[in-house]
Coordinates of C-alpha atoms in Angstrom, one line a residue:
M1 CA -50.2 8.6 -90.9
P2 CA -48.8 10.2 -87.7
D3 CA -46.1 8.5 -85.7
I4 CA -47.9 6.9 -82.8
S5 CA -46.0 5.8 -79.6
T6 CA -46.9 2.2 -78.6
T7 CA -48.5 1.4 -75.3
T8 CA -47.5 -1.4 -73.0
D9 CA -50.7 -2.0 -71.1
G10 CA -53.2 -2.0 -73.9
E11 CA -55.5 0.3 -71.9
H12 CA -54.4 3.9 -72.5
P13 CA -54.1 5.6 -75.8
A14 CA -50.6 6.3 -77.0
V15 CA -49.3 9.9 -77.2
P16 CA -48.0 10.9 -80.6
A17 CA -44.2 11.0 -80.6
Q18 CA -44.0 14.6 -81.9
D19 CA -46.4 15.8 -79.1
A20 CA -44.3 13.9 -76.5
A21 CA -41.2 15.6 -77.7
K22 CA -42.8 19.0 -77.3
R23 CA -43.7 18.2 -73.8
S24 CA -40.4 16.8 -72.7
R25 CA -38.2 19.9 -72.1
L26 CA -35.4 20.5 -69.7
Q27 CA -35.6 23.5 -67.4
F28 CA -32.8 25.4 -65.6
P29 CA -33.3 27.2 -62.3
H30 CA -32.7 31.0 -62.7
P31 CA -31.4 33.3 -60.0
P32 CA -33.7 36.0 -58.6
A33 CA -32.0 38.7 -60.7
R34 CA -29.3 39.2 -63.3
P35 CA -26.7 42.1 -63.4
D36 CA -29.0 44.3 -65.5
Q37 CA -32.0 43.7 -63.2
P38 CA -32.9 45.1 -59.7
A39 CA -32.1 42.8 -56.8
D40 CA -35.0 40.6 -55.9
F41 CA -35.4 38.4 -52.8
S42 CA -39.2 38.4 -52.8
A43 CA -39.3 34.6 -53.1
I44 CA -37.5 34.2 -49.7
V45 CA -39.9 33.8 -46.9
V46 CA -38.5 35.2 -43.6
P47 CA -40.6 33.9 -40.7
P48 CA -41.0 36.0 -37.6
A49 CA -38.4 35.7 -34.9
G50 CA -39.1 33.6 -31.9
I51 CA -41.8 31.3 -33.2
L52 CA -40.0 27.9 -33.3
P53 CA -39.5 25.8 -30.2
V54 CA -36.3 24.4 -28.7
P55 CA -36.6 20.6 -29.2
P56 CA -35.4 18.0 -26.8
L57 CA -31.8 16.9 -27.3
N58 CA -33.0 13.4 -28.3
I59 CA -35.5 14.6 -30.9
S60 CA -36.0 12.3 -33.9
A61 CA -36.0 13.4 -37.5
S62 CA -39.7 13.1 -37.8
G63 CA -40.1 15.6 -35.1
C64 CA -37.9 18.2 -36.8
R65 CA -40.0 19.0 -39.9
D66 CA -41.0 22.5 -38.8
L67 CA -37.5 23.3 -37.7
A68 CA -36.0 22.1 -41.0
L69 CA -38.5 24.0 -43.1
G70 CA -38.8 27.1 -41.0
M71 CA -36.0 29.2 -39.6
V72 CA -34.7 29.7 -36.1
R73 CA -34.4 33.4 -35.4
I74 CA -33.8 35.2 -32.1
L75 CA -33.3 38.9 -33.0
D76 CA -36.5 40.4 -34.3
E77 CA -36.9 43.4 -36.6
N78 CA -36.1 45.7 -33.7
N79 CA -33.0 43.7 -32.7
R80 CA -34.7 42.4 -29.6
P81 CA -34.2 38.7 -28.5
V82 CA -37.5 37.0 -28.5
G83 CA -38.9 33.5 -28.2
P84 CA -38.0 30.0 -26.8
W85 CA -34.5 30.0 -28.2
A86 CA -33.7 33.4 -26.5
D87 CA -34.9 31.8 -23.3
Y88 CA -32.7 28.8 -23.9
L89 CA -29.7 31.0 -24.5
G90 CA -30.4 33.0 -21.3
E91 CA -28.6 36.1 -20.3
V92 CA -25.4 36.4 -22.3
S93 CA -22.7 38.5 -20.7
A94 CA -21.8 41.8 -22.4
D95 CA -18.1 40.6 -22.5
R96 CA -19.1 37.4 -24.4
L97 CA -21.1 39.4 -27.0
R98 CA -18.4 42.0 -27.4
Q99 CA -15.9 39.2 -28.0
G100 CA -18.1 37.9 -30.7
L101 CA -18.4 41.3 -32.3
R102 CA -14.6 41.7 -32.2
D103 CA -14.1 38.3 -33.7
M104 CA -16.3 39.3 -36.7
L105 CA -14.6 42.7 -37.0
K106 CA -11.2 41.0 -37.0
M107 CA -12.3 38.6 -39.8
R108 CA -13.6 41.5 -41.8
A109 CA -10.4 43.4 -41.4
I110 CA -8.3 40.4 -42.5
D111 CA -10.6 40.0 -45.5
K112 CA -10.1 43.6 -46.5
R113 CA -6.3 43.5 -46.1
M114 CA -5.8 40.2 -47.8
L115 CA -8.0 41.1 -50.8
N116 CA -5.8 44.2 -51.2
A117 CA -2.7 42.1 -50.9
Q118 CA -3.9 39.8 -53.7
R119 CA -4.8 42.7 -55.9
Q120 CA -1.3 44.0 -55.4
G121 CA 0.2 40.7 -56.5
K122 CA 1.6 39.8 -53.1
T123 CA -0.2 36.5 -52.9
S124 CA -1.9 34.4 -55.5
F125 CA -5.4 33.7 -54.2
Y126 CA -7.8 34.6 -51.4
V127 CA -11.4 33.7 -50.4
Q128 CA -13.4 36.2 -48.4
C129 CA -15.9 35.4 -45.6
T130 CA -17.7 38.8 -45.7
G131 CA -21.4 38.5 -44.7
E132 CA -20.9 35.0 -43.2
E133 CA -18.8 35.9 -40.1
A134 CA -21.5 35.2 -37.5
I135 CA -21.6 31.5 -38.4
G136 CA -18.0 30.4 -37.8
C137 CA -17.2 33.0 -35.1
S138 CA -20.2 32.0 -33.0
F139 CA -20.0 28.2 -33.6
Q140 CA -16.3 28.0 -32.7
R141 CA -16.9 29.6 -29.3
A142 CA -19.3 26.8 -28.5
L143 CA -16.8 24.0 -29.1
S144 CA -14.4 22.6 -26.5
Q145 CA -10.7 21.9 -26.7
G146 CA -10.1 18.7 -28.7
D147 CA -13.3 18.9 -30.9
M148 CA -12.4 19.0 -34.6
N149 CA -13.8 21.1 -37.4
F150 CA -13.6 19.7 -41.0
P151 CA -13.9 22.9 -42.9
T152 CA -14.1 24.0 -46.5
Y153 CA -12.3 27.1 -47.8
R154 CA -14.5 29.8 -46.4
Q155 CA -14.2 29.1 -42.7
Q156 CA -11.3 31.2 -41.6
T157 CA -13.8 32.5 -39.0
L158 CA -13.3 29.3 -37.1
L159 CA -9.6 30.0 -36.8
V160 CA -10.1 33.6 -35.8
A161 CA -12.6 32.7 -33.0
A162 CA -10.2 29.9 -31.9
E163 CA -7.6 32.6 -31.5
Y164 CA -5.2 31.0 -34.0
P165 CA -2.0 33.2 -34.3
L166 CA -2.5 35.7 -37.0
E167 CA 1.2 35.4 -38.0
Q168 CA 0.6 31.8 -39.0
L169 CA -2.7 32.4 -40.7
M170 CA -1.1 35.1 -42.9
G171 CA 2.1 33.2 -43.3
Q172 CA 0.1 30.4 -44.9
L173 CA -1.6 32.9 -47.2
Y174 CA 1.8 34.3 -48.4
S175 CA 3.4 30.8 -48.4
N176 CA 6.5 32.4 -46.9
P177 CA 8.8 31.0 -44.1
L178 CA 6.1 31.8 -41.5
D179 CA 3.8 29.3 -43.2
P180 CA 3.4 26.4 -40.8
L181 CA 2.5 24.2 -43.9
K182 CA 5.8 25.0 -45.6
G183 CA 4.1 26.0 -48.9
R184 CA 2.5 22.6 -49.3
Q185 CA -1.1 24.0 -49.5
L186 CA -2.9 26.5 -51.6
P187 CA -3.5 29.8 -49.8
V188 CA -6.7 29.7 -47.5
M189 CA -6.3 25.9 -47.2
H190 CA -5.2 26.0 -43.7
S191 CA -4.4 23.1 -41.3
A192 CA -4.2 23.6 -37.5
K193 CA -4.7 20.4 -35.5
D194 CA -4.1 22.1 -32.1
Y195 CA -6.9 24.6 -32.9
G196 CA -9.4 22.0 -34.0
F197 CA -9.1 22.7 -37.7
F198 CA -8.6 19.7 -40.0
S199 CA -6.6 20.1 -43.2
I200 CA -8.7 21.7 -46.0
S201 CA -9.1 19.7 -49.2
G202 CA -9.7 21.5 -52.5
N203 CA -11.9 18.6 -53.6
L204 CA -15.5 19.6 -52.7
G205 CA -17.4 17.5 -50.2
T206 CA -14.5 15.3 -49.0
Q207 CA -14.5 16.8 -45.5
Y208 CA -18.1 15.6 -44.9
V209 CA -17.2 11.9 -44.9
Q210 CA -13.9 12.6 -43.1
A211 CA -15.8 14.3 -40.3
V212 CA -18.2 11.4 -39.9
G213 CA -15.3 8.9 -39.8
W214 CA -13.4 11.0 -37.2
A215 CA -16.6 11.2 -35.1
M216 CA -17.0 7.4 -35.3
A217 CA -13.4 7.0 -34.1
A218 CA -14.0 9.4 -31.2
A219 CA -17.1 7.4 -30.2
L220 CA -15.1 4.1 -30.4
T221 CA -12.3 5.4 -28.3
G222 CA -14.5 7.2 -25.8
T223 CA -12.8 10.6 -26.0
G224 CA -16.0 12.6 -25.5
K225 CA -15.1 14.8 -28.4
I226 CA -17.2 15.7 -31.4
A227 CA -16.7 16.5 -35.0
A228 CA -18.2 19.4 -37.0
A229 CA -18.4 19.0 -40.8
W230 CA -18.7 22.1 -43.1
I231 CA -20.0 22.3 -46.7
G232 CA -21.4 24.9 -49.0
D233 CA -24.8 24.7 -50.6
G234 CA -23.3 23.9 -54.0
A235 CA -21.2 21.0 -52.7
T236 CA -24.3 19.3 -51.3
A237 CA -24.8 18.0 -54.8
S238 CA -21.6 15.9 -54.4
N239 CA -21.6 12.2 -53.7
D240 CA -19.7 12.7 -50.5
F241 CA -22.5 14.7 -48.9
H242 CA -24.9 11.9 -49.4
S243 CA -22.4 9.2 -48.4
A244 CA -21.7 11.1 -45.2
L245 CA -25.4 11.4 -44.3
L246 CA -26.1 7.8 -44.9
T247 CA -23.1 6.7 -42.8
A248 CA -24.0 9.1 -40.0
S249 CA -27.6 7.8 -40.0
V250 CA -26.4 4.2 -39.7
Y251 CA -23.8 4.6 -37.0
L252 CA -25.1 7.8 -35.2
P253 CA -21.6 9.3 -34.4
P254 CA -21.2 12.6 -32.5
V255 CA -21.1 14.9 -35.5
V256 CA -22.7 18.3 -36.3
L257 CA -23.2 18.5 -40.1
N258 CA -23.1 22.2 -41.2
V259 CA -24.4 23.4 -44.5
V260 CA -23.6 27.1 -45.2
N261 CA -26.3 28.2 -47.7
N262 CA -24.9 31.5 -49.0
Q263 CA -27.0 31.5 -52.1
W264 CA -24.2 31.1 -54.6
A265 CA -21.8 28.4 -55.7
I266 CA -19.2 30.4 -57.7
S267 CA -21.5 31.8 -60.4
T268 CA -24.2 29.2 -60.0
F269 CA -27.4 30.1 -58.1
T270 CA -28.2 27.9 -55.2
G271 CA -31.4 26.6 -56.9
V272 CA -29.2 24.4 -59.1
A273 CA -27.9 22.4 -56.1
A274 CA -31.2 22.6 -54.3
G275 CA -33.4 21.3 -57.1
K276 CA -37.0 21.0 -55.9
S277 CA -35.9 20.5 -52.2
E278 CA -37.7 22.9 -49.9
T279 CA -34.6 23.5 -47.9
Y280 CA -31.2 21.8 -47.5
A281 CA -32.0 21.0 -44.0
A282 CA -35.0 18.9 -45.2
R283 CA -32.7 16.6 -47.1
A284 CA -31.3 15.2 -43.8
L285 CA -34.8 14.2 -42.7
G286 CA -34.9 11.6 -45.5
Y287 CA -31.9 9.9 -43.9
G288 CA -33.5 10.0 -40.5
I289 CA -31.2 12.7 -39.2
P290 CA -32.7 15.7 -37.3
A291 CA -32.1 19.0 -38.9
L292 CA -32.7 22.7 -38.3
R293 CA -32.6 25.8 -40.5
V294 CA -31.1 28.9 -38.9
D295 CA -30.8 32.6 -39.7
G296 CA -27.0 32.7 -40.2
N297 CA -26.8 36.4 -39.9
D298 CA -28.2 36.4 -36.3
Y299 CA -25.3 36.0 -34.0
L300 CA -27.5 35.0 -31.1
A301 CA -29.4 32.4 -33.1
V302 CA -26.1 30.9 -34.2
M303 CA -24.9 30.8 -30.6
A304 CA -28.0 29.2 -29.3
V305 CA -28.4 26.5 -32.0
S306 CA -24.6 25.7 -31.9
R307 CA -24.8 25.2 -28.2
W308 CA -27.8 22.9 -28.5
A309 CA -26.4 20.9 -31.4
I310 CA -23.0 20.4 -29.9
E311 CA -24.6 19.3 -26.6
R312 CA -26.8 16.9 -28.4
A313 CA -23.9 15.3 -30.2
R314 CA -21.8 15.2 -27.0
Q315 CA -24.5 13.4 -25.0
G316 CA -24.6 10.6 -27.5
H317 CA -27.9 11.4 -29.4
G318 CA -26.2 11.1 -32.8
P319 CA -25.8 13.5 -35.7
V320 CA -27.7 16.7 -36.5
L321 CA -27.6 18.8 -39.6
I322 CA -27.8 22.6 -39.5
E323 CA -28.5 24.8 -42.6
W324 CA -27.1 28.2 -42.0
F325 CA -29.1 30.6 -44.2
T326 CA -26.8 33.5 -45.2
Y327 CA -25.5 35.5 -48.1
R328 CA -22.0 35.6 -49.7
V329 CA -21.4 39.4 -50.0
G330 CA -18.0 39.2 -51.7
A331 CA -16.8 37.3 -54.8
H332 CA -16.5 33.5 -54.6
S333 CA -12.7 34.1 -54.7
T334 CA -10.3 36.7 -56.0
S335 CA -10.6 34.8 -59.4
D336 CA -14.3 35.7 -59.6
D337 CA -16.2 38.7 -60.7
P338 CA -19.8 38.5 -59.2
S339 CA -20.9 41.6 -61.2
A340 CA -21.0 39.3 -64.2
Y341 CA -23.8 37.2 -62.8
R342 CA -25.7 39.2 -60.1
P343 CA -26.7 42.8 -59.4
R344 CA -24.0 44.9 -57.9
D345 CA -26.4 46.1 -55.1
E346 CA -27.7 42.6 -54.3
A347 CA -26.0 42.4 -50.9
R348 CA -27.8 45.5 -49.7
A349 CA -31.1 43.9 -50.5
W350 CA -30.5 40.8 -48.6
P351 CA -33.5 40.5 -46.2
L352 CA -31.5 39.2 -43.2
G353 CA -29.2 42.1 -43.0
D354 CA -25.5 42.3 -42.0
P355 CA -24.3 40.1 -39.1
V356 CA -21.9 42.8 -37.7
D357 CA -24.5 45.6 -37.9
R358 CA -27.2 43.4 -36.2
L359 CA -25.0 42.4 -33.2
K360 CA -23.7 46.0 -32.9
T361 CA -27.2 47.4 -32.8
Y362 CA -28.3 44.8 -30.2
L363 CA -25.3 45.6 -28.0
I364 CA -26.0 49.3 -28.3
S365 CA -29.7 48.7 -27.3
R366 CA -28.5 47.0 -24.2
G367 CA -26.2 49.9 -23.3
D368 CA -23.1 47.7 -23.7
W369 CA -21.7 49.4 -26.8
S370 CA -21.9 52.7 -28.7
E371 CA -21.2 54.0 -32.2
E372 CA -18.1 55.7 -30.8
R373 CA -16.8 52.5 -29.3
H374 CA -17.5 50.6 -32.5
V375 CA -15.5 53.1 -34.6
Q376 CA -12.7 52.9 -32.1
A377 CA -12.8 49.1 -32.1
E378 CA -12.7 48.9 -35.9
A379 CA -9.7 51.2 -36.0
E380 CA -7.9 49.3 -33.3
I381 CA -8.5 45.9 -34.9
L382 CA -7.5 47.1 -38.3
D383 CA -4.3 48.6 -36.9
E384 CA -3.5 45.2 -35.3
V385 CA -4.1 43.3 -38.5
I386 CA -2.0 45.8 -40.5
A387 CA 0.9 45.6 -38.0
V388 CA 0.9 41.8 -38.2
Q389 CA 0.5 41.8 -42.0
K390 CA 3.6 44.1 -42.4
A391 CA 5.6 41.9 -40.1
V392 CA 4.6 38.8 -42.0
E393 CA 5.2 40.4 -45.4
A394 CA 8.8 41.2 -44.3
H395 CA 9.4 37.5 -44.6
G396 CA 8.5 37.5 -48.3
T397 CA 5.6 37.9 -50.7
F398 CA 5.2 37.3 -54.4
V399 CA 6.4 40.8 -55.1
D400 CA 9.4 40.5 -52.8
P401 CA 10.1 36.8 -52.6
Q402 CA 12.4 35.2 -50.1
P403 CA 12.7 31.6 -51.3
I404 CA 12.6 28.8 -48.8
S405 CA 15.6 26.4 -49.0
P406 CA 14.9 23.4 -51.3
S407 CA 15.9 21.2 -48.4
E408 CA 12.5 22.0 -46.8
I409 CA 10.8 19.7 -49.4
F410 CA 12.3 16.7 -47.6
L411 CA 11.2 17.7 -44.1
N412 CA 7.9 17.1 -42.2
V413 CA 6.7 14.4 -44.6
Y414 CA 7.9 11.2 -43.0
A415 CA 8.6 10.5 -39.4
D416 CA 11.6 8.5 -40.5
M417 CA 12.9 9.6 -43.9
P418 CA 13.1 6.7 -46.4
E419 CA 16.6 5.9 -47.7
H420 CA 15.9 6.9 -51.3
L421 CA 14.9 10.4 -50.1
R422 CA 18.0 10.6 -47.9
R423 CA 20.1 9.8 -50.9
Q424 CA 18.3 12.5 -53.0
R425 CA 18.8 15.1 -50.3
Q426 CA 22.5 14.3 -50.2
E427 CA 22.8 14.5 -54.0
M428 CA 21.3 18.1 -53.7
G429 CA 24.0 18.9 -51.1
Y430 CA 21.7 19.1 -48.1

């Protein structure tokens, strides 16, 4: 006699338990290719540039379906700006675009030098932005003084485009006396209030709810400032991501919710966090929040959508979510070896190209740049970064440490030092 599952409605035949067990299987999303396989991005649909409209600033979530499922692109396959978003952006000055290119080249030079420094044992840890430079560099240039980014640990691009002093950025990476945080944060977890860069938290997702709360406070106090939240595709699986979206959909604060979909969360393929969602942008629609999906390697598209989203938030139309579609070229961090889980040549197969090369090609096509000027700019920027790096390293590295006085542990924690800490400091002789 087979084991028969019982029915509860008395109308449908039961399924034998052993058959049900065979049908109930877990499945796990697989990346497009493993290290021993050729890179494969054939499943990614890249729509033509210039086909999506520019929505009104007060658009509702229900009107954003095509924008959330498609992809805003301005530069076509010949690196020509086309379509409504190009018209919205208008004529961008050569100086503005050259500045964007220099921002990205500077970030790339910093990445290269700091990766080498970590490999030499001069610092403990570093996270590269390579391949994602257009997103932070372009977005930051659209913000105003007093706006606040709530970043995760791969947004040094925001600091570079905000013209944060390189000495302080590198001092924090070496945790030496030039570190404005006095060694109280892990390398790459910067904090720069005056540059609109909120303190980074190592706990994934926390910055999303913080940004929504800050934006609510800005609205209540009438400052006219906006918040920008940043999260990676993997961390969208965290509770804080959904809490932030729900709160933003209720109170409609002036916040831009950025999701950087770079295809990998450490060694985990983006499909694990995405599940059966069509896009990360589409998730916001379920909360009643308008959303757009954008080619994150197209500097002009990032510029246009950033300008639109920031203006929408500033004019009081509430939150908007942007999924920046890009690719993490480097390792997740210096503790990671991506060759263990993806093909070594996968970055070259990425269908949306390299953000630096695309902007460079566009500037050359305009007659505002050249291969010779590009080589010269790369060399000049690298020389600048190396000069600052050497000056910062003179104040101490892990190889040549110059310890900070223990008395520093008591400073910059309380506005008025508590009596018990005052006594402890005195006992230490400080």
